[in-house]
Short mmCIF file of C-alpha atoms and ligand atoms in Angstrom, two decimals:
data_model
loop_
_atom_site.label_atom_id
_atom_site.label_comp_id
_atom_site.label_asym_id
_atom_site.label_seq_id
_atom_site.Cartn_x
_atom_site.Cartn_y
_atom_site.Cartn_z
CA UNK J 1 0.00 0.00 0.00
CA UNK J 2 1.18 3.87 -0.69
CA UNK J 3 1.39 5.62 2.69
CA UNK J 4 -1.54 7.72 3.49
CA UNK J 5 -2.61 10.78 2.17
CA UNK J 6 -4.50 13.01 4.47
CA UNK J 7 -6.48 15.82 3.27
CA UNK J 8 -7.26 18.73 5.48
CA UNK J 9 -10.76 20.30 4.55
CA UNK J 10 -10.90 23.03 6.95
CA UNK J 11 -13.85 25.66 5.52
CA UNK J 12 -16.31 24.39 3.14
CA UNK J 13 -18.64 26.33 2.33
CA UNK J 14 -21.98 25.77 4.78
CA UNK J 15 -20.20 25.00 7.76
CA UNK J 16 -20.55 28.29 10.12
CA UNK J 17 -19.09 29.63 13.14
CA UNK J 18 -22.53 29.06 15.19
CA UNK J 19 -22.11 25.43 14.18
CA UNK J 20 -18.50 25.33 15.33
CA UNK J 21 -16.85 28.44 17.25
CA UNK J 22 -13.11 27.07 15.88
CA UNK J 23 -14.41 27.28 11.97
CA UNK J 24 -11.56 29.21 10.39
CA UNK J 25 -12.99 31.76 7.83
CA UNK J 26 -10.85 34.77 7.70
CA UNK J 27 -7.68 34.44 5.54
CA UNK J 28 -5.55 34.28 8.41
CA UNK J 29 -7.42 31.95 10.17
CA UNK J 30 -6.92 29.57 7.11
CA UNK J 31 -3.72 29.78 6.60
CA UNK J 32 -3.22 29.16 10.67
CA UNK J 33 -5.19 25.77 10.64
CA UNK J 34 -3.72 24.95 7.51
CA UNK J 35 -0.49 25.11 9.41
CA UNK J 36 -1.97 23.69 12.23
CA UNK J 37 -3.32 20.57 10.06
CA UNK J 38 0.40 19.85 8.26
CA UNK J 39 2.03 19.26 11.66
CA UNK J 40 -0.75 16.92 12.84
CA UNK J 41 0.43 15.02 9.66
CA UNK J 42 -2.01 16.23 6.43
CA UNK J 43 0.07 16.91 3.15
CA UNK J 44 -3.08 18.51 1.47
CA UNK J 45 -5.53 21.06 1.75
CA UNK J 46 -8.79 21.40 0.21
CA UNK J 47 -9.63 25.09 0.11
CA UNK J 48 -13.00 27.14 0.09
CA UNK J 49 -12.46 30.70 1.86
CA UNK J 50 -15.27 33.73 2.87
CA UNK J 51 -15.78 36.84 2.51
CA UNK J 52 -15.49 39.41 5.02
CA UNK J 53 -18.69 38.35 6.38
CA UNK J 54 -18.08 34.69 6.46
CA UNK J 55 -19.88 34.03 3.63
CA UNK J 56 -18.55 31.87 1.05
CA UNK J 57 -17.09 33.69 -2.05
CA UNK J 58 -14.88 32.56 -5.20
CA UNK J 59 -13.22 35.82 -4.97
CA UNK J 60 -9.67 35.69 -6.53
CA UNK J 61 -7.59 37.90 -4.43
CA UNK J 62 -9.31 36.57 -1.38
CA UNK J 63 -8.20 33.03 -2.41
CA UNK J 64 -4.72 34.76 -3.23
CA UNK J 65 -4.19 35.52 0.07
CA UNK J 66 -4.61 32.06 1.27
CA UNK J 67 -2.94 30.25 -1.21
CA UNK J 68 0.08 32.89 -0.68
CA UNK J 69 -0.12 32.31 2.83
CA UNK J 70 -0.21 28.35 2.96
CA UNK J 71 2.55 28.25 0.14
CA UNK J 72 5.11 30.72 2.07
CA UNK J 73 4.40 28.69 5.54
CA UNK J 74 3.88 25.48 4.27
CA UNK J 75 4.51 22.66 1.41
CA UNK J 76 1.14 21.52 1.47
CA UNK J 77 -0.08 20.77 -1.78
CA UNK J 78 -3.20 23.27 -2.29
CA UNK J 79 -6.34 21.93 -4.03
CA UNK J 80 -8.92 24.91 -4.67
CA UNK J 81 -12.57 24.14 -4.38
CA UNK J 82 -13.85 24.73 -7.85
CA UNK J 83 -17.42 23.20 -6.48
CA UNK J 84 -17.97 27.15 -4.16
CA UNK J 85 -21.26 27.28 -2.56
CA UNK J 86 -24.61 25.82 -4.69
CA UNK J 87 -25.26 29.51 -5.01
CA UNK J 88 -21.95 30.28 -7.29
CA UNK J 89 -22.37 30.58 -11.04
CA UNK J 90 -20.23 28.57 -13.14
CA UNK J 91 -18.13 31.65 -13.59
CA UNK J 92 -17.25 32.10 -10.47
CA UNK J 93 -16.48 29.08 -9.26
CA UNK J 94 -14.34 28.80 -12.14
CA UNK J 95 -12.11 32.33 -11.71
CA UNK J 96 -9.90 31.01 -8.79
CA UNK J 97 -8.06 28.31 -11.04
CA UNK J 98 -6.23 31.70 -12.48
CA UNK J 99 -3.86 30.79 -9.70
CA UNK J 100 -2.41 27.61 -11.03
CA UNK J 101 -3.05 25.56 -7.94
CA UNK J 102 -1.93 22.21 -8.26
CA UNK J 103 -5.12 20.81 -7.99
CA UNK J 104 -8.60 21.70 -8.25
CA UNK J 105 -11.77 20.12 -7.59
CA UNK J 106 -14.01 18.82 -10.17
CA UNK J 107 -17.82 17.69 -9.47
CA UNK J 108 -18.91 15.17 -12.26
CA UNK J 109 -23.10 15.36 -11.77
CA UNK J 110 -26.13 17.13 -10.51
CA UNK J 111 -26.99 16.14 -6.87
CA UNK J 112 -29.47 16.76 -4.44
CA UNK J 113 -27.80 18.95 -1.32
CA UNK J 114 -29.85 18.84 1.68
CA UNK J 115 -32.44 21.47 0.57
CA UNK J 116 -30.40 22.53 -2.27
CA UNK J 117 -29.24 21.41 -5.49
CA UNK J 118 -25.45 21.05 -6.10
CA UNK J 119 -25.86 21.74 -10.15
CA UNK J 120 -22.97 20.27 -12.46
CA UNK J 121 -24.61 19.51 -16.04
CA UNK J 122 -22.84 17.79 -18.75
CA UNK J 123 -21.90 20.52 -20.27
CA UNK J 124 -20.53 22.43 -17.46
CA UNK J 125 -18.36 19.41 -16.22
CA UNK J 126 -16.43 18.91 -19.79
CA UNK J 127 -15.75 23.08 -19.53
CA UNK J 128 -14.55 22.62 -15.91
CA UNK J 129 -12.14 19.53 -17.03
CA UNK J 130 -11.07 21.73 -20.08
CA UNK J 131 -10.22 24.96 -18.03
CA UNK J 132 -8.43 22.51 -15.52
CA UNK J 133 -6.70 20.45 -18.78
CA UNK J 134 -5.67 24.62 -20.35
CA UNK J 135 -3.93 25.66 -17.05
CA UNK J 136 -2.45 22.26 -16.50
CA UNK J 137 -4.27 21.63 -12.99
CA UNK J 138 -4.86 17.71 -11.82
CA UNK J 139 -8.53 17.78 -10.97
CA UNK J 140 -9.82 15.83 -8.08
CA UNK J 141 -12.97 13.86 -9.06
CA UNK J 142 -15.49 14.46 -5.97
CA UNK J 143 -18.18 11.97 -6.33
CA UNK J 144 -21.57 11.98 -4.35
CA UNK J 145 -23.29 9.43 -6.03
CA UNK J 146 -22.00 6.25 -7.87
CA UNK J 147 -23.14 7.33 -11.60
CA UNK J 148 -20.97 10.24 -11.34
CA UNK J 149 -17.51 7.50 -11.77
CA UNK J 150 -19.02 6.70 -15.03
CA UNK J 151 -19.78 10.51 -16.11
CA UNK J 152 -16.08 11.13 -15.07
CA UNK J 153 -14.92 8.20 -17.88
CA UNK J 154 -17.35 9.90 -20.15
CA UNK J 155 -14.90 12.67 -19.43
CA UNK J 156 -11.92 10.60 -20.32
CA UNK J 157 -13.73 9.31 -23.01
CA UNK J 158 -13.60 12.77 -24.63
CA UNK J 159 -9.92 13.63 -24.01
CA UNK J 160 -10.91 15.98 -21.32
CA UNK J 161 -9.44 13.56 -18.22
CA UNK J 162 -6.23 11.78 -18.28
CA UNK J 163 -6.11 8.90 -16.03
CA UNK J 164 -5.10 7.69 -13.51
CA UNK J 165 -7.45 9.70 -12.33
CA UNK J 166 -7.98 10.74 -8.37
CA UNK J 167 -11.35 10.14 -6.94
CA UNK J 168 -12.95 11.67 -3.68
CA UNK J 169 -15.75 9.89 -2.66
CA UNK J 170 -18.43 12.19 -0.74
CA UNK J 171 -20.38 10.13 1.83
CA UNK J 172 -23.32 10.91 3.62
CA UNK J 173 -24.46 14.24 2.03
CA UNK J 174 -28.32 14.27 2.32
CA UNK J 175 -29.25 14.09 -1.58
CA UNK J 176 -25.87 11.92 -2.57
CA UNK J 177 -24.72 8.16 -1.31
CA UNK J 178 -25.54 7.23 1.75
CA UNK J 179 -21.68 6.95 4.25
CA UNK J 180 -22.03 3.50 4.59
CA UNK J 181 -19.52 0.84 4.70
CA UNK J 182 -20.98 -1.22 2.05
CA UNK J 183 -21.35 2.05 -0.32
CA UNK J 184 -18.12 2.61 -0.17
CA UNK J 185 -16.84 -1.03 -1.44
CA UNK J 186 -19.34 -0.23 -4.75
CA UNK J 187 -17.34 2.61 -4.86
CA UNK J 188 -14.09 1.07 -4.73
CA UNK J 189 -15.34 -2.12 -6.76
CA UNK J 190 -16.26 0.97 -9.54
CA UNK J 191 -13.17 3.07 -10.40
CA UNK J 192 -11.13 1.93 -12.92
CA UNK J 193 -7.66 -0.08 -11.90
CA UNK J 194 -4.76 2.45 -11.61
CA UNK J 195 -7.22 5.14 -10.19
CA UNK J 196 -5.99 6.76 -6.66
CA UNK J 197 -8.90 7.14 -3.76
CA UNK J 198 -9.91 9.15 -0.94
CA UNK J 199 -12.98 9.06 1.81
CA UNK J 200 -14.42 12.10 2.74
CA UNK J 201 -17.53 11.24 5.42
CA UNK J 202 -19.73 13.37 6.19
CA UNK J 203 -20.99 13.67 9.62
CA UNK J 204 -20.02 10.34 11.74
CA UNK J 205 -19.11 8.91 8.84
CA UNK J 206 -15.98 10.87 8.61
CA UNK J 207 -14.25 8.23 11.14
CA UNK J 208 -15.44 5.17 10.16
CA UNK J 209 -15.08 5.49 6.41
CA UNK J 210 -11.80 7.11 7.13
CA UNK J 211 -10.78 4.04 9.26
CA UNK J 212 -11.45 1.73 6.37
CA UNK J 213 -9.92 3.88 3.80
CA UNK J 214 -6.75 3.31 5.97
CA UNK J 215 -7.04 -0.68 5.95
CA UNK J 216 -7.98 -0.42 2.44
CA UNK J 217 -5.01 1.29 0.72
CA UNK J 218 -7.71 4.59 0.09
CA UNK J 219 -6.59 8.25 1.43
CA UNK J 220 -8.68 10.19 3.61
CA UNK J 221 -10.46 13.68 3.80
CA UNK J 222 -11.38 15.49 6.84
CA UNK J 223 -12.14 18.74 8.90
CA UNK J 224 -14.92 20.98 9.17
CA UNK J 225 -16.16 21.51 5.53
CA UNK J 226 -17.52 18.09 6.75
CA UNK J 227 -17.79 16.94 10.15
CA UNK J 228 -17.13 19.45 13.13
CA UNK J 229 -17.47 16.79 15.83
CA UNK J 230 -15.00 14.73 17.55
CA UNK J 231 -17.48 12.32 19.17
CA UNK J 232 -20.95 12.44 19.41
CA UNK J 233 -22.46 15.57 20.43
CA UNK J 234 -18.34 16.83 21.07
CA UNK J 235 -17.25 19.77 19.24
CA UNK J 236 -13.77 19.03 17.35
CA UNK J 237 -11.74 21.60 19.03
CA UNK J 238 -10.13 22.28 15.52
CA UNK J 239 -9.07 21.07 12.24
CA UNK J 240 -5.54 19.81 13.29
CA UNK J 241 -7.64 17.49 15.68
CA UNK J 242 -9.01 15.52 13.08
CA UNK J 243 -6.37 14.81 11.39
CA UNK J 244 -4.00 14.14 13.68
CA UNK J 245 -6.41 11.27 14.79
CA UNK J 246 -6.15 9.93 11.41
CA UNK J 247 -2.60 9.76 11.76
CA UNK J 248 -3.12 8.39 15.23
CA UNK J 249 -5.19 5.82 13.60
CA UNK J 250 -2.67 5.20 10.26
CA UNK J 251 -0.07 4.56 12.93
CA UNK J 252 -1.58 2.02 15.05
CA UNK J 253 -2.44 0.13 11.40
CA UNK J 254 1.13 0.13 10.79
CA UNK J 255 0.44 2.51 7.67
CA UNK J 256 2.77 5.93 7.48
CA UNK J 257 1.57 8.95 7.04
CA UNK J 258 2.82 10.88 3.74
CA UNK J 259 4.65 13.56 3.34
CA UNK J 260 3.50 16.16 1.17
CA UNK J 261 6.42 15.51 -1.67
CA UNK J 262 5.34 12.05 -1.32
CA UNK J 263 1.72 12.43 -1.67
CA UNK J 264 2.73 14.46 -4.65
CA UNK J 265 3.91 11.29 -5.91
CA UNK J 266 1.52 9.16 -5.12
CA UNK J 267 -0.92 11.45 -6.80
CA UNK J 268 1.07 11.47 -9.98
CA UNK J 269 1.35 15.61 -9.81
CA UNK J 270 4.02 17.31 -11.55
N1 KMH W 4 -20.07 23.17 -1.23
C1 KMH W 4 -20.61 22.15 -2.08
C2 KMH W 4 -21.85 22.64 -2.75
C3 KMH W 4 -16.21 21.07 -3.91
O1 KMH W 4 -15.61 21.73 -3.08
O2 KMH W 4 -15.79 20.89 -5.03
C4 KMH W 4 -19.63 21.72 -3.12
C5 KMH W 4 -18.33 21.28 -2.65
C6 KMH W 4 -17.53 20.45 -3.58
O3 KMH W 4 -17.87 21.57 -1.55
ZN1 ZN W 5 -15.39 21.54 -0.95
#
């Protein structure tokens, strides 16, 4: 098995300070947890960032400053959210790949959000891969329901994806696939051989989809973009929290933790 690659997603974009008092939003709060998170052992971050009233906003120079921030302190590989908040045109969730991060985020189908509707039509994915394919970024496939695998080989299909391509799988959203053990072995069972995976759980199912990911040879996602507990009805305390108990957790499986040059390997990025 690869070591394990731990992603840090420390933001979101619905998480708020009511629900969790530690929820860094300002740019300097990001860039402090992001920090934070690469000591406790994550070698990626997955970023969304607010505006100056917490709200969630695609704004370039706001995501300059972070990704400025995180690459002077840190050699975290940086993966902007190109997914924003259900409320974000296509436009704008698209204008923060101007940066060049080395990875981006890349939705392949429509979902059902909790009350919402996360909206990523054919069309719009195949100009998301093509923007990402121009400016040389290695997308991240995040996948809330099973059919979007296959809309993602469409992609490939079309000579908009290279593989191997990196999945995310999304568990537990209200509207997507349910964050269940046996969901996540159709998932596995359904990505093509080569691929590289991750867990992200939502909710509870951050920890125990995260523990199998480790026995599995997966990588894991976690932080407050989706689950801000520790234990039931316990607030995490922060970001670094979470993943340091992945880490905890790699280490009593005997699997290491990677590095962020070696998760850079691992994910095949330049
Ligand atoms: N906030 C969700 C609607 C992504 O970052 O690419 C979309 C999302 C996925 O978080
Ligand atoms: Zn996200």
């Amino acid at each position: 098995m690869d070591k394990l690659v731990i992603v840090a997603a420390m933001t979101g974009a619905e998480t708020t300070k009511e629900n969790n008092p530690a929820l860094p939003v300002s740019p300097e709060e990001i860039i402090r947890s992001a920090v934070e998170c690469r000591k406790a052992g994550a070698s990626m971050v997955h970023l969304h960032v607010r505006d100056d009233q917490g709200r969630p906003t695609q704004d370039v120079e706001v995501f300059r400053k972070v990704v400025e921030g995180i690459r002077r302190e840190t050699d975290l590989i940086v993966q902007i959210s190109a997914g924003g908040a259900v409320t974000a045109t296509a436009e704008e969730r698209l204008a923060p790949l101007v940066l060049k991060p080395e990875m981006a985020s890349l939705t392949t189908g429509t979902v059902n959000f909790g009350d919402d509707v996360f909206m990523n039509p054919p069309s719009m994915i195949a100009t998301f891969a093509k923007r990402m394919k121009e400016l040389s970024i290695r997308p991240e496939i995040e996948v809330f329901e099973v059919g979007m695998i296959n809309n993602a080989l469409r992609l490939v299909k079309m000579g908009l994806l290279d593989e191997p391509l990196h999945f995310d799988f999304v568990m537990g959203v209200p509207g997507g696939i349910p964050g269940t053990v046996k969901d996540l072995l159709h998932m596995v069972e359904t990505i093509p051989a080569g691929s590289t995976w991750q867990v992200a759980g939502v909710g509870r199912a951050e920890l125990t989809l995260g523990t199998m990911a480790i026995m599995m040879g997966g990588h894991v996602r976690v932080g407050f973009e989706d689950n801000i507990f520790y234990s039931k009805g316990v607030l995490a305390e922060n970001n670094a929290q979470l993943v340091a108990r992945m880490a905890r957790l790699a280490a009593e499986f005997g699997r290491p933790v990677a590095e962020p040059a070696e998760a850079r390997q691992i994910l095949r990025l330049k």
